[in-house]
C-alpha cells in the first residue's frame, strides 16, 4: 500500500544529511512510497512548508555538505500549542511516517510530537558530536574528525616552524568524541575532554609537566593541545592566560569553529547515511515507532527515542591509547 | 625486562603503515623496549639490513603515506634456505619479537618463518584490499575507499557533462571490499564484484538493462560502473568492446591504479594503525605468538596467523543495499 | 537596451566552466540583459534546446566541476547545413550575443557560425589543455595541474616504498603545458613533452642514463616519468616494454585519465572564470565581435577567434627549469 | 669557483618555503656550490647554528608545508650589536651569499645586515600575505587563498542550511590580497578590505543594505562577509555586536587563523618557489646584491631590497569585479 513518508533535518547540520535524504528518496521510490521533505526543521511542520522529493532531486546529492531541506531552531515547537499544530499539519498532509534526521534536541522534539501525532516517527542520528546513545556513530561524525584532523595537520606545520604551543578548540557540544579522535589522529600532544576533566589546576599542571618533559627530551618543539569546546571555564583565552602566567609563552589559541560542520562527507559518513536512510524506510509500515535507527557493530538496530539521550561513554581503549601513546609519553 | 622489538612492512604498501610504525616506536619507548626497523620487507631479514628507530623518527610520521621502512617482494623468502637464514639473522640481531605489517602473502611468510624462529611473531594487517580474515578492517582500507570515491566524484563531473558511460576499475586483488564501498559511497550506478560475479553474459545483460531503464526514466544521463580488478576476463577493454557491440557507445574506461595506494591516511586508518601498533607491542613478552592483531567491533583481538587467509565475506547488508539503492532502482 | 545573451559550453569539460556561467548570469543581471543557456554544446543550437538562467541557478555554482549546460561533440555542426540551421535558430530565439566556452574546436565552430550569424560571437577559453593562443591560461588548466600533481604525490608514496619506476600519462591533447607543470610541481624525475620530443631512441637513452646516474648516486630509489598523452608511439605499454628490454624492470604504467577533467575548481580557475565571464558580458553591445576574451599578464584582452589556434609555446623558463632542476641533475 | 651559499627562512612561515629550499639545494649542486641552512631565522646567524644541506634532504620536500629550517622572531637582530655579530659569523663560516626567504620584516633585517656583511644578500619573497612590492605573487600566497576558500566553501554549507550570516576573518597582515581573492573565489557576499575601508558606519550601512536587498530578492538566505584581519576596530566581536544592534541577528563570527599558514603547497606555489629558488642561485657570483628576486608577468626579475616595502596596490580589475559580481549585485 502506498504511503507518504516525510523527512526533515533538524538541529546542527552535519555532512551526510543530504546523503541520507537521497537514500530515503530512493528507498521510497523502490517501495512505492511518496517522499516529502519538510523545510527548516520543525518550523516546516508548523508552517506546513514542504516539497515533493523525486529521483531528480537526488542526483549528485550524496557528496553535498549541508542539507537541502535546511535546518533551524524552533522555539514554538517546545510548547504544547506548537506541537499540536505540527501534529495536525502532518495529519492534514496525509503523512504516514515522519523521519527526523538530527541530534539530541531533535529527538526530544520528536518524542514530544509523538504525544499528539499517531503516525510513525523514526529518528536518524545526524550530528557531528556523536553524542547519541544507541548507535556507534552518528552521520557527520567521521567527516568532522577528518576536517579537524586536517586542520590540525596544517597547524602542525606552522607550530613546528616556530616551535610554538597551539591550543586548538574542537566542537562536540558536551561530549569529547570529536576532540579525542581529532587529537589521536593528528598526533596532538595533549587533549582536554569533558569526560575526563578534573580541574583547571590539575590539567594545567599536567600540560606544563608534559611541555617541560618534552623540551628536556627533544629541545624546543611544537606542542599541540586539543581542547573540547565547553570544557575550559571562559575558553581558550583563559587557558592561554593561565599558561602565560605559568611562564609558558608563545601560545596561540585557535577555534576551528563551523568549518567542522561543512564539506563533502567522507565515505564512512556517506555509507552510514545511506544505510540508515534505507533502513528507516524499511521500517515504514511495521510496528516500529518512536525509535531511532542506528548502527552497532556494523548492524542496523533500533533504539527507543527516549533512550537516545542516555549517557554515552567514550571508547575506553581510545582513552587509554591517548594516555599511552600521547600525552604521557615523556613522564618517565 | 628490556626487549628488542623488530618491525617490517611487506607486500603492497598502504596508507597508515607509517602511523603504525610510529605507534610501535612510542609504545616500545613507554615499555622500555628497543625498536628496530628492518628495511625492504623480508629482504631486510635476509640481508641483515635494519635501522634503529627512535622518537625522533616518529615526528610527523602519522600523516605520511607509504612506508619509511620500504617494502618489496622477496622470492628468496619462499624457499627454506632463505627462511632459515632470516631466522638466524633475527637471532644474531637479538630480536625478541618481530612485528610484520602486511597482507596475506606477508603472513604466509611469517608463518613459514615461525618454523625456524622461536621468538615472537605478530602480524598487523596492512593492505588496502581488506581481504584479511579476523579483523573488520585493515590499515589503509579506509583511505583507499576515500581516494577511489573522490576520483569517481571527479569522473562524475565529466560523465554528467557528456552524459557518458564510465567504467572505473578499482583495486582489491581478489576481493570486492574496495569496489563495493567505493561504488556505494560515490553513488555509482552499477558494480561488478568477484564475490557476486555470475558470468560476463549475465552482468552485461544487467548493465544494459539498467542503462536502458535509466535512459527511459531520465533521458540520457551519466552512468558509472565500478569494476573490481581481476574480475572481468581481459579487463576494461573487453568490457568496453562488449558494450560497444551491444550498441552502447560513448563508453570510457578508466583504471584508477596505484594512486589508491598512496596519500596521507584518513583518520580511520590513523586510528586503526595506532590502536593495532600499540596493541601488538602490549603482547610482547606474553604467550601470544604467531598471531595477527585485529579489531572486531571496535575491540582489539588476536587471531592465529594461519586463520587470516580464511575466506572473508562482504558485508551482506551492504550488498543488499547496493542492490536496493543503486543498480536495480529502475527495474520496476 | 535589453539584450538576450546566450551561452553554451562545448568540447571537453573543464573545472571552472560553471564558475564562468555564474559570472555571466550575474553580469547579465547587472546590465539588464537576459541570459539564456543552450544545452549540449552546439547540439543545443541545432535542436533549439535552451533554458533561461536566473540568479537562483547560480547559487553554489562557483565550486561545481563539470558544466550544468552539458557538453557534447556535434558532427552536424561541421557541415554547412548544420551551421545555417544554428544561425537561423539563434535569430529565431532573438539572441543578440552568443558566448562560447570551450577550446580550439569550439572556436573553429564559432568562426564557421559567424559566416551565417550576424549577432555577436565571443569565445571564452575553457579547456584543461591550455592550448589556446592569446591567453596566458585557460579555464580548468590550474585545477588539472593540481589534480595531476596530487595524484603523482600519491604515486610517489608507493614508488618510494618499492623503489619503483612509474610512468604517469597526463592529459594535454597535443600540448605539453599540463605535463610540464605537473612534472615540475610534483618533483617528477623526467618528463616527455610533445614540444621537445626528438625520437623514442633519444628519450629512452636519456631516461636510462638518468635512472642509472640516480641509482649510482643515491642507490635504488623511486623514479617518476611524466608522459604527455599522444606523444609516445603506442603509449605507455610500448614505453614500458622498451624499458624492460633495456633491462629496466619494475616499471609501472599509470594513465591518470578523466579524473583530470573533474573536481571543484581551485581558486585560480574560479578567479579566471569569473574575470573572463564578466569581461565577455561587458563586451556585449560593443563592436567587439568574433573575438575570444583572455587574460595576459593579469589584464583582460581580446583576440580574434581565428588567431586562437596559433601555435602557443611552452614557457621557456619552465622548460629550462625542468632541465636544470630535475631530469639532468645527475649528469655531471 | 666553488661557493658557500647559505639560506634561512624568517618571519611567518608559508607553504612553499620548503619547495624553495629544495630548489636552492638542487641548483647549488648543479653549480658546484655548497648549500648551508641556518636555523630559526636570524637567530641561527647569531648563534652560528647551521646545517649542511644535501640532495638527500630534498627528497619529498617539495610537498611539505612549514619550513625544515624553522623560523622565529629575533629581537637581537634589530640592534646594531646583533647585526654585527651576525655579519661576523657569516664571514667566519665562509659564506659567499646569503639567501633570505621571508617577508617585509625579514628584508628590513637583510638590508640592515648589508651594512656590515659584504658578501651577497638575496631576498626571496615568502609570505601568505602577498604584501611585497616587486613581485606579482609571494611564495605561500596561492595556497593560503585555496585554504581560505575551501574553509569558506565549508562554512557556506552550514550557512545555507541555517540561512545564517557568517563573518569570516582572513589573514593578510595589513593588506587585502588574501581577503579579496578568498572572497571572490568563494563567492562571498561582501568583503571588508584595508585598502578600501572608509569607516565602520559606511561599511555597516553597506552590509545591512546588501542583506536586506538580498532577502527581499531571494528570501532568507545565507550571507558571508569576508573580513581582512586588522581592519575592523576590535575585530569580529565588535562587528557582530554592531550588526546585532542594527537588528541583524543570527550572525556567526569565525576566525580562520593559523590553518592558513600550513598545508602542502598548491602547484602555483611549488612552481613559484622552484623558479625563484633556482633564479636566486643563478645570481650568485654576479653583481646582483641586496636585491629580492620576484616574478612579474611570468618572468623572473630582481628588485632592490629597499623597494620591496613600497606600497603594492590590489589588482584594480579584481576590486571592480568584486563590486560588479558580488556585493552590489542587489543594488538596483
Short mmCIF file of N, CA and C in Angstrom, two decimals, chain A residues 22-24 26-27 29-30 55-56 58-60 62-63 136 142 145-146 149 153 156-157 160 180-181 184-188 217-218 221-222 264-268 270-271 274-275 278-279 295-298 300 315 317-318 321 323-326 328-332, chain B residues 22-24 26-27 29-30 55-56 58-60 62-63 136 142 145-146 149 153 156-157 160 180-181 184-188 217-218 221-222 264-268 270-271 274-275 278-279 295-298 300 315 317-318 321 323-326 328-332:
data_model
loop_
_atom_site.label_atom_id
_atom_site.label_comp_id
_atom_site.label_asym_id
_atom_site.label_seq_id
_atom_site.Cartn_x
_atom_site.Cartn_y
_atom_site.Cartn_z
N UNK A 22 18.94 11.43 0.21
CA UNK A 22 19.00 10.70 -1.06
C UNK A 22 18.58 9.24 -0.88
N UNK A 23 19.14 8.59 0.13
CA UNK A 23 18.82 7.18 0.35
C UNK A 23 17.34 6.99 0.66
N UNK A 24 16.78 7.91 1.41
CA UNK A 24 15.36 7.84 1.76
C UNK A 24 14.50 7.96 0.50
N UNK A 26 15.34 7.31 -2.63
CA UNK A 26 15.47 6.13 -3.49
C UNK A 26 14.73 4.93 -2.88
N UNK A 27 14.89 4.75 -1.57
CA UNK A 27 14.21 3.63 -0.92
C UNK A 27 12.70 3.78 -1.01
N UNK A 29 11.09 5.32 -3.40
CA UNK A 29 10.71 5.05 -4.78
C UNK A 29 10.65 3.54 -5.03
N UNK A 30 11.59 2.81 -4.46
CA UNK A 30 11.60 1.35 -4.60
C UNK A 30 10.37 0.72 -3.97
N UNK A 55 13.42 11.39 -7.66
CA UNK A 55 14.75 10.89 -8.01
C UNK A 55 15.62 12.00 -8.60
N UNK A 56 15.00 12.90 -9.33
CA UNK A 56 15.79 14.00 -9.91
C UNK A 56 16.53 14.81 -8.85
N UNK A 58 17.82 13.80 -6.27
CA UNK A 58 18.88 13.05 -5.57
C UNK A 58 20.18 12.97 -6.35
N UNK A 59 20.15 13.41 -7.60
CA UNK A 59 21.36 13.30 -8.40
C UNK A 59 22.46 14.21 -7.85
N UNK A 60 23.63 13.64 -7.67
CA UNK A 60 24.77 14.38 -7.11
C UNK A 60 24.46 15.00 -5.75
N UNK A 62 24.65 12.95 -2.92
CA UNK A 62 25.41 12.18 -1.91
C UNK A 62 26.66 12.93 -1.46
N UNK A 63 27.25 13.74 -2.33
CA UNK A 63 28.52 14.38 -1.98
C UNK A 63 28.38 15.79 -1.42
N UNK A 136 26.78 3.39 17.20
CA UNK A 136 28.23 3.58 17.33
C UNK A 136 28.66 4.95 16.84
N UNK A 142 32.25 11.26 11.27
CA UNK A 142 33.52 10.87 10.64
C UNK A 142 34.13 12.03 9.84
N UNK A 145 35.70 14.58 12.13
CA UNK A 145 37.02 14.15 12.62
C UNK A 145 38.08 14.47 11.57
N UNK A 146 37.81 14.08 10.34
CA UNK A 146 38.80 14.32 9.28
C UNK A 146 39.05 15.81 9.04
N UNK A 149 41.11 17.01 11.99
CA UNK A 149 42.44 16.44 11.85
C UNK A 149 43.26 17.15 10.78
N UNK A 153 46.66 19.13 11.21
CA UNK A 153 47.86 18.84 10.40
C UNK A 153 48.47 20.13 9.87
N UNK A 156 50.10 22.08 12.59
CA UNK A 156 51.37 21.46 12.97
C UNK A 156 52.52 22.05 12.15
N UNK A 157 52.27 22.29 10.87
CA UNK A 157 53.33 22.87 10.02
C UNK A 157 53.87 24.16 10.61
N UNK A 160 55.46 23.68 14.15
CA UNK A 160 56.82 23.14 14.03
C UNK A 160 57.81 24.22 13.61
N UNK A 180 38.67 13.82 21.10
CA UNK A 180 39.56 12.68 21.34
C UNK A 180 40.06 12.10 20.03
N UNK A 181 39.15 11.90 19.08
CA UNK A 181 39.56 11.30 17.82
C UNK A 181 40.40 12.25 16.97
N UNK A 184 43.88 12.10 18.66
CA UNK A 184 44.61 10.86 18.39
C UNK A 184 45.10 10.82 16.94
N UNK A 185 44.24 11.21 16.03
CA UNK A 185 44.60 11.04 14.62
C UNK A 185 45.53 12.13 14.12
N UNK A 186 45.63 13.23 14.84
CA UNK A 186 46.56 14.29 14.41
C UNK A 186 47.82 14.27 15.25
N UNK A 187 47.98 13.26 16.08
CA UNK A 187 49.17 13.17 16.92
C UNK A 187 49.33 14.40 17.79
N UNK A 188 48.21 14.89 18.30
CA UNK A 188 48.29 16.01 19.24
C UNK A 188 49.01 15.55 20.50
N UNK A 217 63.58 16.51 26.70
CA UNK A 217 63.91 15.34 25.89
C UNK A 217 64.32 15.71 24.47
N UNK A 218 63.62 16.68 23.90
CA UNK A 218 63.76 16.94 22.46
C UNK A 218 64.25 18.33 22.16
N UNK A 221 60.28 22.16 20.82
CA UNK A 221 59.50 21.66 19.69
C UNK A 221 58.06 22.15 19.81
N UNK A 222 57.28 21.85 18.78
CA UNK A 222 55.87 22.25 18.82
C UNK A 222 55.11 21.40 19.83
N UNK A 264 32.11 18.17 1.83
CA UNK A 264 31.63 16.91 1.27
C UNK A 264 31.88 15.81 2.29
N UNK A 265 30.89 14.95 2.54
CA UNK A 265 31.11 13.89 3.53
C UNK A 265 32.15 12.87 3.06
N UNK A 266 32.91 12.34 4.01
CA UNK A 266 33.84 11.25 3.70
C UNK A 266 33.03 9.96 3.49
N UNK A 267 33.70 8.94 2.99
CA UNK A 267 32.97 7.72 2.62
C UNK A 267 32.23 7.11 3.81
N UNK A 268 32.85 7.11 4.98
CA UNK A 268 32.20 6.47 6.13
C UNK A 268 30.86 7.13 6.45
N UNK A 270 28.99 8.79 4.22
CA UNK A 270 28.06 8.50 3.11
C UNK A 270 27.47 7.10 3.27
N UNK A 271 28.32 6.17 3.69
CA UNK A 271 27.86 4.79 3.84
C UNK A 271 26.88 4.68 5.01
N UNK A 274 23.60 6.31 4.08
CA UNK A 274 22.84 5.51 3.12
C UNK A 274 22.20 4.31 3.81
N UNK A 275 22.98 3.68 4.65
CA UNK A 275 22.47 2.52 5.40
C UNK A 275 21.29 2.91 6.27
N UNK A 278 18.08 4.02 4.26
CA UNK A 278 17.37 2.87 3.67
C UNK A 278 16.70 2.06 4.78
N UNK A 279 17.38 1.87 5.88
CA UNK A 279 16.83 1.07 6.99
C UNK A 279 15.59 1.74 7.56
N UNK A 295 23.47 2.16 14.05
CA UNK A 295 24.31 1.05 13.61
C UNK A 295 25.22 0.68 14.76
N UNK A 296 25.17 -0.59 15.16
CA UNK A 296 26.03 -1.08 16.23
C UNK A 296 26.78 -2.29 15.70
N UNK A 297 28.09 -2.26 15.83
CA UNK A 297 28.91 -3.35 15.31
C UNK A 297 28.56 -3.70 13.87
N UNK A 298 28.39 -2.68 13.07
CA UNK A 298 28.10 -2.82 11.63
C UNK A 298 26.74 -3.41 11.32
N UNK A 300 22.47 -2.71 11.53
CA UNK A 300 21.41 -1.75 11.83
C UNK A 300 20.61 -2.19 13.05
N UNK A 315 35.09 5.59 24.01
CA UNK A 315 35.73 4.29 23.89
C UNK A 315 36.91 4.25 24.87
N UNK A 317 39.22 2.10 25.33
CA UNK A 317 40.51 1.74 24.73
C UNK A 317 41.18 2.97 24.10
N UNK A 318 40.35 3.81 23.50
CA UNK A 318 40.91 5.04 22.91
C UNK A 318 41.45 5.99 23.97
N UNK A 321 44.61 4.62 25.05
CA UNK A 321 45.58 4.81 23.99
C UNK A 321 46.14 6.23 24.02
N UNK A 323 46.41 8.13 26.51
CA UNK A 323 47.35 8.25 27.64
C UNK A 323 48.67 7.55 27.34
N UNK A 324 48.58 6.36 26.74
CA UNK A 324 49.80 5.60 26.47
C UNK A 324 50.64 6.24 25.38
N UNK A 325 49.97 6.51 24.28
CA UNK A 325 50.71 6.90 23.08
C UNK A 325 51.12 8.36 23.11
N UNK A 326 50.28 9.17 23.74
CA UNK A 326 50.49 10.58 23.53
C UNK A 326 50.94 11.35 24.75
N UNK A 328 51.30 11.20 27.87
CA UNK A 328 52.16 10.80 28.98
C UNK A 328 53.43 10.13 28.52
N UNK A 329 53.78 10.35 27.29
CA UNK A 329 54.93 9.59 26.82
C UNK A 329 56.26 10.08 27.37
N UNK A 330 56.24 11.25 27.96
CA UNK A 330 57.51 11.79 28.47
C UNK A 330 57.57 11.73 29.99
N UNK A 331 56.69 10.95 30.59
CA UNK A 331 56.57 11.06 32.04
C UNK A 331 57.56 10.20 32.79
N UNK A 332 58.50 9.56 32.11
CA UNK A 332 59.45 8.73 32.85
C UNK A 332 60.56 9.60 33.47
N UNK B 22 54.93 4.42 13.85
CA UNK B 22 55.01 5.44 14.90
C UNK B 22 54.48 4.90 16.23
N UNK B 23 53.31 4.30 16.19
CA UNK B 23 52.70 3.80 17.43
C UNK B 23 53.59 2.74 18.07
N UNK B 24 54.17 1.89 17.23
CA UNK B 24 55.06 0.84 17.75
C UNK B 24 56.26 1.46 18.46
N UNK B 26 56.58 4.45 19.80
CA UNK B 26 56.20 5.12 21.06
C UNK B 26 55.86 4.10 22.14
N UNK B 27 55.12 3.05 21.75
CA UNK B 27 54.76 2.03 22.74
C UNK B 27 56.00 1.31 23.25
N UNK B 29 58.99 2.63 23.47
CA UNK B 29 59.68 3.57 24.34
C UNK B 29 59.03 3.59 25.72
N UNK B 30 57.69 3.53 25.76
CA UNK B 30 56.97 3.50 27.04
C UNK B 30 57.30 2.25 27.84
N UNK B 55 62.21 8.08 18.95
CA UNK B 55 61.09 9.02 18.96
C UNK B 55 61.28 10.11 17.90
N UNK B 56 62.52 10.47 17.63
CA UNK B 56 62.76 11.49 16.61
C UNK B 56 62.21 11.07 15.26
N UNK B 58 59.65 9.48 14.65
CA UNK B 58 58.19 9.39 14.59
C UNK B 58 57.51 10.74 14.42
N UNK B 59 58.27 11.81 14.51
CA UNK B 59 57.64 13.12 14.41
C UNK B 59 57.08 13.33 13.00
N UNK B 60 55.82 13.74 12.94
CA UNK B 60 55.15 13.97 11.65
C UNK B 60 55.15 12.73 10.78
N UNK B 62 52.76 10.24 11.37
CA UNK B 62 51.39 9.72 11.35
C UNK B 62 50.68 10.08 10.06
N UNK B 63 51.02 11.21 9.46
CA UNK B 63 50.27 11.66 8.27
C UNK B 63 50.91 11.26 6.95
N UNK B 136 37.92 -6.49 11.29
CA UNK B 136 36.89 -5.82 10.49
C UNK B 136 37.51 -5.03 9.34
N UNK B 142 40.48 2.21 4.60
CA UNK B 142 39.59 3.38 4.64
C UNK B 142 40.07 4.49 3.71
N UNK B 145 39.33 3.67 0.09
CA UNK B 145 37.92 3.91 -0.26
C UNK B 145 37.73 5.39 -0.58
N UNK B 146 38.23 6.24 0.30
CA UNK B 146 38.05 7.69 0.08
C UNK B 146 38.76 8.17 -1.19
N UNK B 149 36.67 6.92 -4.08
CA UNK B 149 35.43 7.69 -4.10
C UNK B 149 35.64 9.10 -4.65
N UNK B 153 33.99 10.74 -7.84
CA UNK B 153 33.29 12.04 -7.78
C UNK B 153 33.74 12.94 -8.94
N UNK B 156 32.46 11.73 -12.21
CA UNK B 156 31.03 12.03 -12.34
C UNK B 156 30.82 13.39 -13.00
N UNK B 157 31.66 14.36 -12.66
CA UNK B 157 31.53 15.69 -13.26
C UNK B 157 31.58 15.62 -14.78
N UNK B 160 28.70 13.43 -16.29
CA UNK B 160 27.45 14.20 -16.34
C UNK B 160 27.47 15.20 -17.50
N UNK B 180 33.07 -2.37 -3.72
CA UNK B 180 31.71 -2.21 -3.20
C UNK B 180 31.56 -0.90 -2.44
N UNK B 181 32.51 -0.61 -1.58
CA UNK B 181 32.41 0.61 -0.77
C UNK B 181 32.64 1.87 -1.60
N UNK B 184 29.28 2.30 -3.52
CA UNK B 184 28.19 2.79 -2.66
C UNK B 184 28.39 4.26 -2.30
N UNK B 185 29.61 4.61 -1.94
CA UNK B 185 29.84 5.96 -1.44
C UNK B 185 29.93 7.00 -2.56
N UNK B 186 30.15 6.56 -3.78
CA UNK B 186 30.20 7.52 -4.89
C UNK B 186 28.91 7.50 -5.69
N UNK B 187 27.92 6.77 -5.20
CA UNK B 187 26.64 6.69 -5.91
C UNK B 187 26.83 6.16 -7.32
N UNK B 188 27.71 5.20 -7.47
CA UNK B 188 27.88 4.57 -8.78
C UNK B 188 26.58 3.84 -9.14
N UNK B 217 13.75 6.48 -18.10
CA UNK B 217 13.20 7.22 -16.97
C UNK B 217 13.66 8.68 -16.94
N UNK B 218 14.92 8.89 -17.26
CA UNK B 218 15.53 10.20 -17.01
C UNK B 218 16.05 10.87 -18.27
N UNK B 221 21.59 10.24 -19.37
CA UNK B 221 22.37 10.73 -18.22
C UNK B 221 23.66 9.92 -18.10
N UNK B 222 24.49 10.33 -17.17
CA UNK B 222 25.73 9.59 -16.96
C UNK B 222 25.43 8.26 -16.28
N UNK B 264 48.12 10.76 2.26
CA UNK B 264 48.01 10.85 3.72
C UNK B 264 46.83 10.01 4.17
N UNK B 265 46.99 9.20 5.20
CA UNK B 265 45.87 8.37 5.66
C UNK B 265 44.74 9.21 6.24
N UNK B 266 43.50 8.76 6.05
CA UNK B 266 42.36 9.40 6.70
C UNK B 266 42.36 9.02 8.17
N UNK B 267 41.53 9.70 8.94
CA UNK B 267 41.57 9.48 10.40
C UNK B 267 41.30 8.03 10.78
N UNK B 268 40.37 7.38 10.10
CA UNK B 268 40.04 6.00 10.49
C UNK B 268 41.26 5.09 10.37
N UNK B 270 44.45 6.13 10.55
CA UNK B 270 45.44 6.54 11.56
C UNK B 270 45.06 5.95 12.92
N UNK B 271 43.76 5.95 13.22
CA UNK B 271 43.30 5.43 14.50
C UNK B 271 43.49 3.92 14.57
N UNK B 274 47.18 3.13 14.86
CA UNK B 274 47.71 3.45 16.18
C UNK B 274 47.25 2.41 17.20
N UNK B 275 45.99 2.05 17.13
CA UNK B 275 45.45 1.03 18.03
C UNK B 275 46.19 -0.29 17.87
N UNK B 278 49.97 -0.21 18.97
CA UNK B 278 50.13 -0.22 20.42
C UNK B 278 49.74 -1.58 20.99
N UNK B 279 48.67 -2.16 20.47
CA UNK B 279 48.21 -3.45 20.97
C UNK B 279 49.27 -4.54 20.69
N UNK B 295 41.00 -5.74 14.80
CA UNK B 295 39.97 -5.04 15.55
C UNK B 295 38.62 -5.57 15.07
N UNK B 296 37.81 -6.04 16.02
CA UNK B 296 36.48 -6.54 15.70
C UNK B 296 35.49 -5.81 16.59
N UNK B 297 34.49 -5.22 15.99
CA UNK B 297 33.50 -4.45 16.76
C UNK B 297 34.16 -3.46 17.72
N UNK B 298 35.17 -2.79 17.23
CA UNK B 298 35.89 -1.76 17.98
C UNK B 298 36.71 -2.28 19.14
N UNK B 300 40.16 -4.66 20.21
CA UNK B 300 41.33 -5.38 19.72
C UNK B 300 41.21 -6.88 19.97
N UNK B 315 30.14 -7.57 3.60
CA UNK B 315 29.02 -7.25 4.47
C UNK B 315 27.72 -7.45 3.68
N UNK B 317 24.68 -6.82 4.36
CA UNK B 317 23.77 -5.67 4.36
C UNK B 317 24.19 -4.66 3.29
N UNK B 318 25.50 -4.51 3.13
CA UNK B 318 25.98 -3.58 2.09
C UNK B 318 25.65 -4.09 0.69
N UNK B 321 22.15 -3.46 0.16
CA UNK B 321 21.96 -2.02 0.00
C UNK B 321 22.30 -1.60 -1.43
N UNK B 323 22.09 -3.35 -4.03
CA UNK B 323 21.01 -3.77 -4.93
C UNK B 323 19.77 -2.90 -4.75
N UNK B 324 19.45 -2.58 -3.51
CA UNK B 324 18.25 -1.77 -3.26
C UNK B 324 18.41 -0.35 -3.76
N UNK B 325 19.50 0.25 -3.30
CA UNK B 325 19.65 1.69 -3.50
C UNK B 325 20.11 2.04 -4.89
N UNK B 326 20.90 1.15 -5.49
CA UNK B 326 21.58 1.61 -6.68
C UNK B 326 21.16 0.91 -7.95
N UNK B 328 19.55 -1.55 -9.09
CA UNK B 328 18.26 -2.08 -9.52
C UNK B 328 17.14 -1.09 -9.30
N UNK B 329 17.48 0.16 -9.18
CA UNK B 329 16.42 1.09 -8.82
C UNK B 329 15.46 1.37 -9.97
N UNK B 330 15.84 0.99 -11.17
CA UNK B 330 14.98 1.30 -12.31
C UNK B 330 14.26 0.07 -12.83
N UNK B 331 14.28 -1.01 -12.04
CA UNK B 331 13.81 -2.27 -12.62
C UNK B 331 12.30 -2.48 -12.50
N UNK B 332 11.57 -1.50 -12.03
CA UNK B 332 10.13 -1.71 -11.89
C UNK B 332 9.45 -1.55 -13.26
#
